Short mmCIF file of C-alpha atoms and ligand atoms in Angstrom, two decimals:
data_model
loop_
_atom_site.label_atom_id
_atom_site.label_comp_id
_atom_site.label_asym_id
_atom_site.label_seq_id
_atom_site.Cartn_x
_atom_site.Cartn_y
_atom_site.Cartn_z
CA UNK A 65 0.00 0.00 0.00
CA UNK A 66 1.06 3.42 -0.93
CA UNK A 67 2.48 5.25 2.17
CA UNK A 68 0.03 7.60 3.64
CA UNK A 69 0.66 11.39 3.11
CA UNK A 70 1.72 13.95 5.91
CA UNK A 71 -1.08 15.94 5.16
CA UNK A 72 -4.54 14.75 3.68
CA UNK A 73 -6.75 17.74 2.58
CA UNK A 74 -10.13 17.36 0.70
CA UNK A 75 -11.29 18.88 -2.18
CA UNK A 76 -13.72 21.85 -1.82
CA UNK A 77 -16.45 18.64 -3.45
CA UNK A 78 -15.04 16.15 -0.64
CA UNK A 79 -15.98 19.28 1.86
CA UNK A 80 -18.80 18.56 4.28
CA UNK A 81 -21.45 21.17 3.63
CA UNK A 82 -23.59 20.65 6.07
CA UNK A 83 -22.97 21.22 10.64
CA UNK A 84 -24.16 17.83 12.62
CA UNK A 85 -26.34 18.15 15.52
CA UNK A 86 -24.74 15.43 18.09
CA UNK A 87 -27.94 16.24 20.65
CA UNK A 88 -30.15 14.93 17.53
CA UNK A 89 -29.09 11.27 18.43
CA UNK A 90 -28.18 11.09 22.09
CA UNK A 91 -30.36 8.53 24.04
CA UNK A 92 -31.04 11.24 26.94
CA UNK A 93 -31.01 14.56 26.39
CA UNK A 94 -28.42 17.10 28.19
CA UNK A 95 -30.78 18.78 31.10
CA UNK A 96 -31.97 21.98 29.67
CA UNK A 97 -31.00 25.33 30.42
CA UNK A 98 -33.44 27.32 32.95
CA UNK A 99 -34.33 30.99 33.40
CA UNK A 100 -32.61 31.69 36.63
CA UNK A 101 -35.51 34.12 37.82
CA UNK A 102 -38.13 31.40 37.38
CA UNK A 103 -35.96 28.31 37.38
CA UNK A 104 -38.34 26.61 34.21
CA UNK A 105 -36.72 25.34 31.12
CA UNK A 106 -35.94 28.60 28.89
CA UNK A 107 -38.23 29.11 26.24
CA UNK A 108 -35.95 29.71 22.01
CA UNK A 109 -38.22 33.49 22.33
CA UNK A 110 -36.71 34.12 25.62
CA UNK A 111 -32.76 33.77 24.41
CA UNK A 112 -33.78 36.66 21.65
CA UNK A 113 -32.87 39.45 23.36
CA UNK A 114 -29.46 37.63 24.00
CA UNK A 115 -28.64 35.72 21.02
CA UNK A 116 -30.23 36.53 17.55
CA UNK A 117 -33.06 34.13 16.62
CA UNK A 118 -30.97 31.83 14.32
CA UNK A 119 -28.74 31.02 16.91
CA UNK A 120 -31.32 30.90 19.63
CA UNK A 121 -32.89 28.54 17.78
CA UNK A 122 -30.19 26.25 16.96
CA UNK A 123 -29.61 26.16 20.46
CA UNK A 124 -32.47 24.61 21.84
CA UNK A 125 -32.54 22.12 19.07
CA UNK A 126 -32.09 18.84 19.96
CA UNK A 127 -33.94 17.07 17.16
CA UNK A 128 -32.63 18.84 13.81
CA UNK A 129 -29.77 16.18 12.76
CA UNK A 130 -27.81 18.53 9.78
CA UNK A 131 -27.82 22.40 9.41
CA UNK A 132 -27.03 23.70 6.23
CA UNK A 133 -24.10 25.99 6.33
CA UNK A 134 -25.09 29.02 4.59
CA UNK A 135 -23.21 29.68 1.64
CA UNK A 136 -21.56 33.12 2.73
CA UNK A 137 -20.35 30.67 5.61
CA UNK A 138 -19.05 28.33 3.30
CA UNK A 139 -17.37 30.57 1.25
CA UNK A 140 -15.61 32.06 4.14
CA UNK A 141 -15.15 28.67 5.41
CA UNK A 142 -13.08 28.23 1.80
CA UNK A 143 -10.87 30.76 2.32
CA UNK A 144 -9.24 28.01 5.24
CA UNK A 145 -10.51 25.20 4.94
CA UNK A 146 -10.69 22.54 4.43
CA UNK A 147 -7.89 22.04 7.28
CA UNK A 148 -5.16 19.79 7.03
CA UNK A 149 -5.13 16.42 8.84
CA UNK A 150 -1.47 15.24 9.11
CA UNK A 151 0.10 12.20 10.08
CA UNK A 152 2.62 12.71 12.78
CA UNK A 153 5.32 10.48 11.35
CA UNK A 154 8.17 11.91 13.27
CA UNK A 155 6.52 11.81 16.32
CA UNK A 156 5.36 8.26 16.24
CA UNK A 157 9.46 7.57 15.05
CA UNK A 158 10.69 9.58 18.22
CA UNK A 159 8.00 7.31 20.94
CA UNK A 160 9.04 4.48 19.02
CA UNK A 161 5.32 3.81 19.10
CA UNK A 162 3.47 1.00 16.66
CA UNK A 163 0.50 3.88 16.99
CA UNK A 164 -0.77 5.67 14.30
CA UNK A 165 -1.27 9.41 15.38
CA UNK A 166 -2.87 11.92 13.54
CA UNK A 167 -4.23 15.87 14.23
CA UNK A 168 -6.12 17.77 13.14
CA UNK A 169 -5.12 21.12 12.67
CA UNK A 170 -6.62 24.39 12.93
CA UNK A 171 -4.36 26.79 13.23
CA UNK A 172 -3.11 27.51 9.73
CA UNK A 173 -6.18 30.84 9.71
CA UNK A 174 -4.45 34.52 10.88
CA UNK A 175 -6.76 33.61 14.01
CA UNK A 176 -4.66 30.96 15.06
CA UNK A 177 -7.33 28.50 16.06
CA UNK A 178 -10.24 26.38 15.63
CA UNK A 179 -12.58 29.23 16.91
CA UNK A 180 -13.12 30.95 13.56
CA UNK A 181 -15.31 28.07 12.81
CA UNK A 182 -18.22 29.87 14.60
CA UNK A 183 -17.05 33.24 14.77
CA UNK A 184 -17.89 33.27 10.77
CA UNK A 185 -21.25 31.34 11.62
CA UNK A 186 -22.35 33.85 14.61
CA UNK A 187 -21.41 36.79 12.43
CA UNK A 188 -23.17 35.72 9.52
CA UNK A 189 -26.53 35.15 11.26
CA UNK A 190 -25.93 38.30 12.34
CA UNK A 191 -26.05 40.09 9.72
CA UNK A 192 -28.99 38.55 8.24
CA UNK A 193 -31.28 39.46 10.91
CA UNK A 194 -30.13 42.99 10.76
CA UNK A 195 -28.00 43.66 13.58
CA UNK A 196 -25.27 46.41 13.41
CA UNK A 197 -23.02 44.90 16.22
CA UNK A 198 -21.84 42.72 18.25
CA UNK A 199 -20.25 42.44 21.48
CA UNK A 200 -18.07 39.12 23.14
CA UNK A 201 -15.79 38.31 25.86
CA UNK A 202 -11.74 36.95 25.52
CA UNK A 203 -9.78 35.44 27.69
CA UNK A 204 -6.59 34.25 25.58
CA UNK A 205 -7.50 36.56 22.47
CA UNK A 206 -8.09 33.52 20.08
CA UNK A 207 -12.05 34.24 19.79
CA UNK A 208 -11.66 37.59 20.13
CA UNK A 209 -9.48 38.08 17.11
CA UNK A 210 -11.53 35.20 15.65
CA UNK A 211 -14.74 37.17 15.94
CA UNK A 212 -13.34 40.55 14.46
CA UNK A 213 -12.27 38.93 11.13
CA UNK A 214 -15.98 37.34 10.77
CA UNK A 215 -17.03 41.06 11.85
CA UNK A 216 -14.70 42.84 9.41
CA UNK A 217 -16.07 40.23 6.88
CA UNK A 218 -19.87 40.84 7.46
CA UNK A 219 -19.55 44.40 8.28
CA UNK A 220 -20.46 44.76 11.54
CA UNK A 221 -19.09 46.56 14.70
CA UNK A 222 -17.38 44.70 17.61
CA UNK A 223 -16.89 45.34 21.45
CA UNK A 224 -14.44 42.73 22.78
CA UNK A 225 -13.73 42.51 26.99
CA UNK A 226 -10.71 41.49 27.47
CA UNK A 227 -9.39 39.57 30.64
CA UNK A 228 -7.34 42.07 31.80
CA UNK A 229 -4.52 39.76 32.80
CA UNK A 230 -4.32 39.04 29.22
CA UNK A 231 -4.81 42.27 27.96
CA UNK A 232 -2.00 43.70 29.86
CA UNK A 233 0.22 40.55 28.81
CA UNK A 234 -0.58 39.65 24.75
CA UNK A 235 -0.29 43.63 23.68
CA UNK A 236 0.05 42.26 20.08
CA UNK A 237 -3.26 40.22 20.34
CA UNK A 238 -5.33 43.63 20.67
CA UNK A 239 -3.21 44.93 17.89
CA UNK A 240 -4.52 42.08 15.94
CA UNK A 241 -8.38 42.77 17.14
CA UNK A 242 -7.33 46.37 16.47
CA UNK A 243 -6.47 45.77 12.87
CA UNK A 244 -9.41 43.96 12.14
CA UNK A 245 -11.04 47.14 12.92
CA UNK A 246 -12.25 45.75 16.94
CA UNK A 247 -13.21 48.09 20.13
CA UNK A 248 -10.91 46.30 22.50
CA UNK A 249 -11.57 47.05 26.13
CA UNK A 250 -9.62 45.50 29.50
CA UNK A 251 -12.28 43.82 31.63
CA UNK A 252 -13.44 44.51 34.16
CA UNK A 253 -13.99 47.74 32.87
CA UNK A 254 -15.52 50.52 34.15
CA UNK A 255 -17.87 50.63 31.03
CA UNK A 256 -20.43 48.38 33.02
CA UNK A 257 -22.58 48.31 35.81
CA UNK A 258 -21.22 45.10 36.43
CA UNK A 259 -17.50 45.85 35.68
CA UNK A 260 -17.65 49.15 38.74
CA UNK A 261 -19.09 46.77 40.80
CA UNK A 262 -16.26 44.18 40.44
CA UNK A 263 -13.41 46.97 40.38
CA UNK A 264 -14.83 48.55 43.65
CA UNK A 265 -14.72 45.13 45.41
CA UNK A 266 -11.35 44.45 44.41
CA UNK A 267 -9.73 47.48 42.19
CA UNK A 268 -6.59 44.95 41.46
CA UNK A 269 -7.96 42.22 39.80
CA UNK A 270 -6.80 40.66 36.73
CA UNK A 271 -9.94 39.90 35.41
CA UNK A 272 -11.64 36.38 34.78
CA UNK A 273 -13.55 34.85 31.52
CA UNK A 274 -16.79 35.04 33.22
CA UNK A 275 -16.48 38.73 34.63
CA UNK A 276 -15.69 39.59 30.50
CA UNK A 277 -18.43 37.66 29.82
CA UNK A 278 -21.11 39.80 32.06
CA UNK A 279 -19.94 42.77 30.63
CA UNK A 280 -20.31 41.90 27.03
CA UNK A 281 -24.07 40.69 28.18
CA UNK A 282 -24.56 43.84 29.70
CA UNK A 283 -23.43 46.28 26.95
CA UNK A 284 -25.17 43.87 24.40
CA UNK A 285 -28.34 43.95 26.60
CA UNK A 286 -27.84 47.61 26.66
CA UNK A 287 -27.27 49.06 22.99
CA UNK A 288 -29.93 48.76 20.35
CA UNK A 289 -29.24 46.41 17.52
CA UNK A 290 -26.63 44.52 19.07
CA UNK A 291 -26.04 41.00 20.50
CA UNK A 292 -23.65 38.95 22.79
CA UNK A 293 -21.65 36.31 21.31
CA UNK A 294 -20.02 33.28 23.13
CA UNK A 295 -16.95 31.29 21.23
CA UNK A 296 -17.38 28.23 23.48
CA UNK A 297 -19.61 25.89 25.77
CA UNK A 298 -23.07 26.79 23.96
CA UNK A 299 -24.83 24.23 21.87
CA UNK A 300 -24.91 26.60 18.89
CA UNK A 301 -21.12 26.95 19.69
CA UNK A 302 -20.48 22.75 19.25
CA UNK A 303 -22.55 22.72 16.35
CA UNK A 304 -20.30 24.82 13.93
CA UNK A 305 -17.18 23.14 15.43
CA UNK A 306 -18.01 19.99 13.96
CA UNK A 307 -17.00 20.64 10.40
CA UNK A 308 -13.94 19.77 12.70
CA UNK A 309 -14.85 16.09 13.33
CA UNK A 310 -16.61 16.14 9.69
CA UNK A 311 -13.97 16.55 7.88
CA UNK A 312 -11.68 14.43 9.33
CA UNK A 313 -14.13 11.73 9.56
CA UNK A 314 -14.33 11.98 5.28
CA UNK A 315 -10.31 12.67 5.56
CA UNK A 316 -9.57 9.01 7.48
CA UNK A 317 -12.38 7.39 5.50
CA UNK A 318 -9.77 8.99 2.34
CA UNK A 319 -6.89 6.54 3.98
CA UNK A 320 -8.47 3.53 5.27
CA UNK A 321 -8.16 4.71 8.93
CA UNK A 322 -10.78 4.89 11.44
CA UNK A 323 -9.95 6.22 15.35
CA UNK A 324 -9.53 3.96 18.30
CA UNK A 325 -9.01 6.52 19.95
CA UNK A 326 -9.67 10.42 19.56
CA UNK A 327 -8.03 12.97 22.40
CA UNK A 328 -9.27 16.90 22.98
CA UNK A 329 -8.43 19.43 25.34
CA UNK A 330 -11.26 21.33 26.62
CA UNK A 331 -11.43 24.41 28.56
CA UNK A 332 -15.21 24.61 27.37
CA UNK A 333 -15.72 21.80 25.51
CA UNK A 334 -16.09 23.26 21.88
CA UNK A 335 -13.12 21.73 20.03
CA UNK A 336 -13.19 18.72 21.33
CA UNK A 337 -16.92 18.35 21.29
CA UNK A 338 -16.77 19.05 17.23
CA UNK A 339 -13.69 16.78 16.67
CA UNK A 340 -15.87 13.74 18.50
CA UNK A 341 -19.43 14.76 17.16
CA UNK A 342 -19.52 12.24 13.87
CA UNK A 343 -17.18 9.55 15.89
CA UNK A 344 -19.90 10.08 19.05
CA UNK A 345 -22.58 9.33 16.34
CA UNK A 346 -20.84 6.21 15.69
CA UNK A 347 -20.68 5.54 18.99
CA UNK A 348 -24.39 6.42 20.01
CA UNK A 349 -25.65 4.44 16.71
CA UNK A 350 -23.14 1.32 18.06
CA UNK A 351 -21.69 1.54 14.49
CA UNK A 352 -18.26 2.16 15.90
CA UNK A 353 -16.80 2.46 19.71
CA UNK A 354 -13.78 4.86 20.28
CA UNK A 355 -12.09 5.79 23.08
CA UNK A 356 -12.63 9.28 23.74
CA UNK A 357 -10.36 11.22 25.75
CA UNK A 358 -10.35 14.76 27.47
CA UNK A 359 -7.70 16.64 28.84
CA UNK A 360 -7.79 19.60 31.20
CA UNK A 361 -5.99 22.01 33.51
CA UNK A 362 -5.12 20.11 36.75
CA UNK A 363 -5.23 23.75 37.82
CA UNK A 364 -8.71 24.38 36.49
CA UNK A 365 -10.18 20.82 36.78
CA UNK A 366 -13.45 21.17 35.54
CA UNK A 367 -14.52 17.51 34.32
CA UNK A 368 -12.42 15.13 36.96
CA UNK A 369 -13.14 17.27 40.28
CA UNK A 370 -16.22 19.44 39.29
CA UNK A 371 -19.59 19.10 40.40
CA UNK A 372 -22.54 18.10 37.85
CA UNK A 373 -24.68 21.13 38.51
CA UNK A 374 -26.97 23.62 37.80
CA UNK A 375 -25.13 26.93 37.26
CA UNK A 376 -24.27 30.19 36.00
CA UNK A 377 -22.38 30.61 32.42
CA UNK A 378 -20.82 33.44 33.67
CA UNK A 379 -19.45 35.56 37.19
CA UNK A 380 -21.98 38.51 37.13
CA UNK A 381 -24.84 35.19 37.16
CA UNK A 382 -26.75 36.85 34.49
CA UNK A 383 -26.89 33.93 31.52
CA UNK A 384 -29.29 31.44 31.35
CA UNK A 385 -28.67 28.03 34.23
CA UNK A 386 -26.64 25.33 32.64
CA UNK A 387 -26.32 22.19 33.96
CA UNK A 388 -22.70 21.39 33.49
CA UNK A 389 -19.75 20.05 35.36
CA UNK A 390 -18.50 23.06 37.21
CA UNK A 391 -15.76 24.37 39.67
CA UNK A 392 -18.47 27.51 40.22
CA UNK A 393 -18.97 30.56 38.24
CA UNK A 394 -16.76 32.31 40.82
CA UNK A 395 -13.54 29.89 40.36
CA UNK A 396 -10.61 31.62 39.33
CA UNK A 397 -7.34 29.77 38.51
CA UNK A 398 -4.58 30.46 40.13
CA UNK A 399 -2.16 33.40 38.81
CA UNK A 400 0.48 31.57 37.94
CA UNK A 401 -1.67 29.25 35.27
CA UNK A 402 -0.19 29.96 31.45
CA UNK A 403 -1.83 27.16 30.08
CA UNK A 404 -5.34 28.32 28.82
CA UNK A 405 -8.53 26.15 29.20
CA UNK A 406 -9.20 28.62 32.61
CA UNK A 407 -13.20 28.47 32.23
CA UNK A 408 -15.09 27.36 35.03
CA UNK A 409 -17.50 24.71 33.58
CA UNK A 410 -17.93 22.27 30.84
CA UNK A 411 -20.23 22.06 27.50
CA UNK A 412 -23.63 20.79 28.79
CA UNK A 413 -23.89 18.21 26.17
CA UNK A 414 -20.03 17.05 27.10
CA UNK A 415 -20.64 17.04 30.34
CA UNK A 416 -24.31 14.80 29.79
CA UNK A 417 -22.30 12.74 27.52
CA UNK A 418 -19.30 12.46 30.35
CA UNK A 419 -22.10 11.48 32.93
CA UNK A 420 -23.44 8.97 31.39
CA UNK A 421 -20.14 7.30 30.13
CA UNK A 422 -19.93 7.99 26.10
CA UNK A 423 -17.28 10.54 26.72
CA UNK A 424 -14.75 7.74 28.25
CA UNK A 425 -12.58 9.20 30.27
CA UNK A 426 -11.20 12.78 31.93
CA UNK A 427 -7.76 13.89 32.96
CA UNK A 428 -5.95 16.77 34.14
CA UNK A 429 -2.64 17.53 33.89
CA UNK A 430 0.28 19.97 35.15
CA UNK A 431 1.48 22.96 33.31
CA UNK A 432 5.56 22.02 33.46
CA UNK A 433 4.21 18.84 31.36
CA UNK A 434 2.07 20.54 28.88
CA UNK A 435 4.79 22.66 27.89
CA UNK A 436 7.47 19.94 28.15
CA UNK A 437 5.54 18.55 25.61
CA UNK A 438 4.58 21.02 23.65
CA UNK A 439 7.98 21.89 23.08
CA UNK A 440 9.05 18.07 22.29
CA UNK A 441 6.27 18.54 19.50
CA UNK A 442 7.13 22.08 18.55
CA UNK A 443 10.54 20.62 17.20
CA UNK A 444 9.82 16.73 16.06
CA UNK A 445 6.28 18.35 13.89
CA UNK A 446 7.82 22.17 13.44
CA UNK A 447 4.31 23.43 14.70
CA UNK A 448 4.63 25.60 17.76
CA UNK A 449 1.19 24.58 19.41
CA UNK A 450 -1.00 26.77 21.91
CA UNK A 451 -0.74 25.80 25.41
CA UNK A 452 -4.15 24.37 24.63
CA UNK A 453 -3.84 22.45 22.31
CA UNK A 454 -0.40 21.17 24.40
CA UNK A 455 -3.16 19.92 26.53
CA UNK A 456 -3.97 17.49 23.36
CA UNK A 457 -0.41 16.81 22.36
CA UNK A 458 0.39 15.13 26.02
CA UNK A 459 -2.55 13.09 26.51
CA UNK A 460 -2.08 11.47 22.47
CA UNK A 461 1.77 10.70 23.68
CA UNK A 462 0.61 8.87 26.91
CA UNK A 463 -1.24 6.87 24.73
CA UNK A 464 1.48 6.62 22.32
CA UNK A 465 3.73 5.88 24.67
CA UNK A 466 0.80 3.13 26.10
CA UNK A 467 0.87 1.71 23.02
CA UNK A 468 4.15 1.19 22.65
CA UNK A 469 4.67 -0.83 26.32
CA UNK A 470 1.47 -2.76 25.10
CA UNK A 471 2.48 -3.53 21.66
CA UNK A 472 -0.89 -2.71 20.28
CA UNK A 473 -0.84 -0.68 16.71
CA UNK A 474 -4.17 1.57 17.31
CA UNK A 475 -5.13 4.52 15.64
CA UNK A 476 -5.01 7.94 17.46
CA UNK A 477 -6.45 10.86 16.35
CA UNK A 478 -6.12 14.39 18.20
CA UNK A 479 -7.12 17.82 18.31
CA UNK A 480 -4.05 20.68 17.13
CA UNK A 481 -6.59 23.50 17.79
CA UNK A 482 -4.16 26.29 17.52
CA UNK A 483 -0.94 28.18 17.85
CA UNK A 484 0.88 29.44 20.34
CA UNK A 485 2.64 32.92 19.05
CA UNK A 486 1.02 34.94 21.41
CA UNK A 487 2.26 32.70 24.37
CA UNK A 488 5.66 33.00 24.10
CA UNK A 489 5.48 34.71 27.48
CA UNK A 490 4.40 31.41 28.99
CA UNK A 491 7.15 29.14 26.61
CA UNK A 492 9.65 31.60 27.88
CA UNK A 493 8.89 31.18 31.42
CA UNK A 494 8.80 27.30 30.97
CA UNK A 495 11.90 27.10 28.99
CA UNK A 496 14.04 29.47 32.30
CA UNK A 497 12.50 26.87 34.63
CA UNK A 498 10.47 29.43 36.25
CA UNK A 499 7.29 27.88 35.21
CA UNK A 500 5.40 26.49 38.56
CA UNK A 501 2.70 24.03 39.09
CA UNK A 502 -0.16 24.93 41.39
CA UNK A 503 -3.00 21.66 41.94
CA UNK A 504 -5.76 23.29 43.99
CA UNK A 505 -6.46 21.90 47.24
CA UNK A 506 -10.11 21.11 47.94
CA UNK A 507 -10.31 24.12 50.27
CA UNK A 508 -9.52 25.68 47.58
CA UNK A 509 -12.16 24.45 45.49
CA UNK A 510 -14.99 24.40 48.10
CA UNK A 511 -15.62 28.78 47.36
CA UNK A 512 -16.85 27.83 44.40
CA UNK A 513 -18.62 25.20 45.15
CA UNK A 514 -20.82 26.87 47.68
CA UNK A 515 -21.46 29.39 45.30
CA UNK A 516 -23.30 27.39 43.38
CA UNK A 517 -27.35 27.79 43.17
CA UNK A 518 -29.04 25.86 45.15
CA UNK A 519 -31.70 24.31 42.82
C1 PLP B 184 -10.29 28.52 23.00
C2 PLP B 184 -9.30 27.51 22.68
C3 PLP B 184 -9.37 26.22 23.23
C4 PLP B 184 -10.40 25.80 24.24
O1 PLP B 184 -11.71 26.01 23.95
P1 PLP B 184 -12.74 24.82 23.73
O2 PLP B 184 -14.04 25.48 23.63
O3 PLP B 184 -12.62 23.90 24.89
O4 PLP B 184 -12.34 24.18 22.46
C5 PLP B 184 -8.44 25.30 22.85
N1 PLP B 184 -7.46 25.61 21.99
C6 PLP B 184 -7.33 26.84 21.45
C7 PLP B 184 -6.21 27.13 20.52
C8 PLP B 184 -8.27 27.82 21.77
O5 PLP B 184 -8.15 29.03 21.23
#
């Protein structure tokens, strides 16, 4: 047989042109969001004034199989895609591993990451229904500077909050925003209601993802003919992202290969829950039965030491209830976490998928061995990977590495979601050893806990 290339990219006719709904064909359904003033199930008309009615609707849709992607979408989605899933040859030669490993990347867009995916989908709908702006929260900068190229694209305006630890530390990634012709403001800001009230409790904070995230509500909330957007966690959110899983599905099919076993790193479940979604099918349909993987933060361990809970998408507890696993809306990492991933809870369908045992297995690892390995990979693949994606990268090479001592020759497939220019603050600080681990204790973890509702 004719070796297998180092990259395998589709044709724009091999392209999938159509999102899959992984809701439509789970067993039991994740528990639906509630309306946290009357604590029922939350009605598509009352998202509106949150998300535009497209979105809204896609979100409580848990019977609709395939979306059509819109063909503006698609021929934005052309402009990157398909993405190239590449056979990590050198890799597999280094771990001396009999185990095929493959990634998906997508970090090869200016963005640097998977998010563009539904930044292109969120602005489109947006300008359909007439909107004139849009405002969204950033922690890293990846959906931020995601979301302004789909804005500069569609024409529409753009208010990013911006953790302010990260605002104050990626300069380059609002000049990127900036470019793209984005409103980039350090969160909390004094812009909000929400934002005063956070700085007057504690004036030096750094900021957190779901303190951004209240803000961007509130200002959306606020200002006529414009909505909030959210790059991760939603349903809406997992839907675009798995053109993802899609196309490498068609790409493997290409080869011969199918995945024993497919690895993700999730901070809020959006990547990985797109690169599963048409494996999961498999799964759910008992056509097929992977292993699935997740890896997370052991500093921000959402999945293997969260609670399965009813709770707030966001710090200033103005979103919607999602039942999720969860460290609390309130949890902060710890300052000295460079790795990404820092939100506080979990995708609901993930997390309903984790309960019940489809998504196999959680684990959460230390920052010192993210990077260790993301530097390993950085010079054996010549991709410098996000932190995130590091996440990825070290739980396919314990596998590897598995497969090796068990002399078994399986197929692993994992998410490269991005890269990590903007984090050479973080690379630098691993590579002069002053990188530290922090695991929280669960003293730590029990202030978020009780601030969960009680429900
Ligand atoms: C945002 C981001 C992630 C984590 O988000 P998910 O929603 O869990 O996918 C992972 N990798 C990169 C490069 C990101 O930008």
């Amino acid at each position: 047989m004719a070796k297998i290339p180092h990259r395998i990219i589709l044709t724009e006719e091999q392209m999938p042109k159509q999102w899959y709904n992984l809701r439509a064909d789970m067993k039991e359904q994740p528990d639906p969001m509630l309306n946290p003033a009357t604590l029922k199930p939350i009605r598509t008309e009352e998202l509106y004034p949150i998300f535009c009615e497209e979105l809204a609707k896609q979100e409580t849709d848990c019977t609709t199989h395939y979306f059509d992607i819109p063909e503006p979408v698609l021929d934005l989605y052309m402009t990157y895609r398909p993405s190239p899933l590449c056979r990590a040859y050198h890799l597999e030669k280094y771990l001396d591993t009999p185990a095929h490993i493959y990634y998906k990347f997508e970090g090869s867009n200016t963005s640097g990451s998977h998010k563009l995916n539904s930044a292109v989908a969120q602005a489109y709908y947006a300008k359909q229904q007439g909107l004139t702006s849009l405002t969204t929260e950033t922690g890293a900068g990846q959906w931020g500077t995601a979301l302004a190229e789909a804005c500069a694209h569609f024409g529409l305006g753009l208010d990013v909050f911006m953790v302010k630890g990260s605002y104050n530390q990626k300069p380059y990634r609002k000049s990127v925003m900036q470019t793209f012709g984005a409103n980039v403001i350090a969160s909390p800001s004094d812009t909000t209601r929400v934002g005063r009230a956070i700085l007057e409790m504690d004036p030096e904070t750094t900021g957190s993802l779901g303190c951004a995230i209240s803000e961007a509500i509130e200002k959306a909330t606020t200002t006529p003919g414009c909505r909030y957007v959210l790059g991760s966690v939603l349903n809406q959110v997992l839907l675009h992202q798995s053109i993802i899983g899609l196309e490498s599905k068609v790409a493997m099919e290409l080869i011969g290969e199918y995945p024993d076993i497919v690895v993700g790193c999730a901070g809020g479940g959006s990547n990985l829950g797109g690169l599963i979604a048409p494996f999961m099918q498999d799964k759910l349909l008992g056509k097929a039965n992977p292993h699935f993987i997740a890896v997370e933060p052991a500093s921000c361990p959402s999945l293997t030491r969260g609670r399965y809970a009813y709770d707030f998408c966001d710090t200033g507890k103005v979103t919607p209830l999602a039942r999720m696993y969860t460290l609390g809306s309130g949890f902060i990492p710890a300052p000295n976490h460079a790795g990404g991933l820092r939100y506080h809870g979990m995708s609901p369908v993930l997390s309903k998928l984790y309960h019940d045992g489809y998504l196999d297995e959680a684990r959460s690892v230390e920052q010192t061995k993210v990077f260790e390995d993301a530097v390993l990979f950085s010079r054996l693949e010549t991709v410098l990977p996000a932190p995130e994606s590091a996440h990825a990268i070290h739980g396919a090479i314990q596998e590897a590495i598995r497969c090796r001592e068990a002399g078994e020759k399986k197929t692993i497939l994992f998410g490269l979601t991005g890269t990590g220019y903007f984090d050479m603050t973080a690379y630098t600080s691993y590579l002069e050893h002053t990188m530290t681990d922090y695991i929280p204790t669960d003293e730590d973890l029990q202030p978020g806990f009780d601030s969960l509702p009680q429900i």
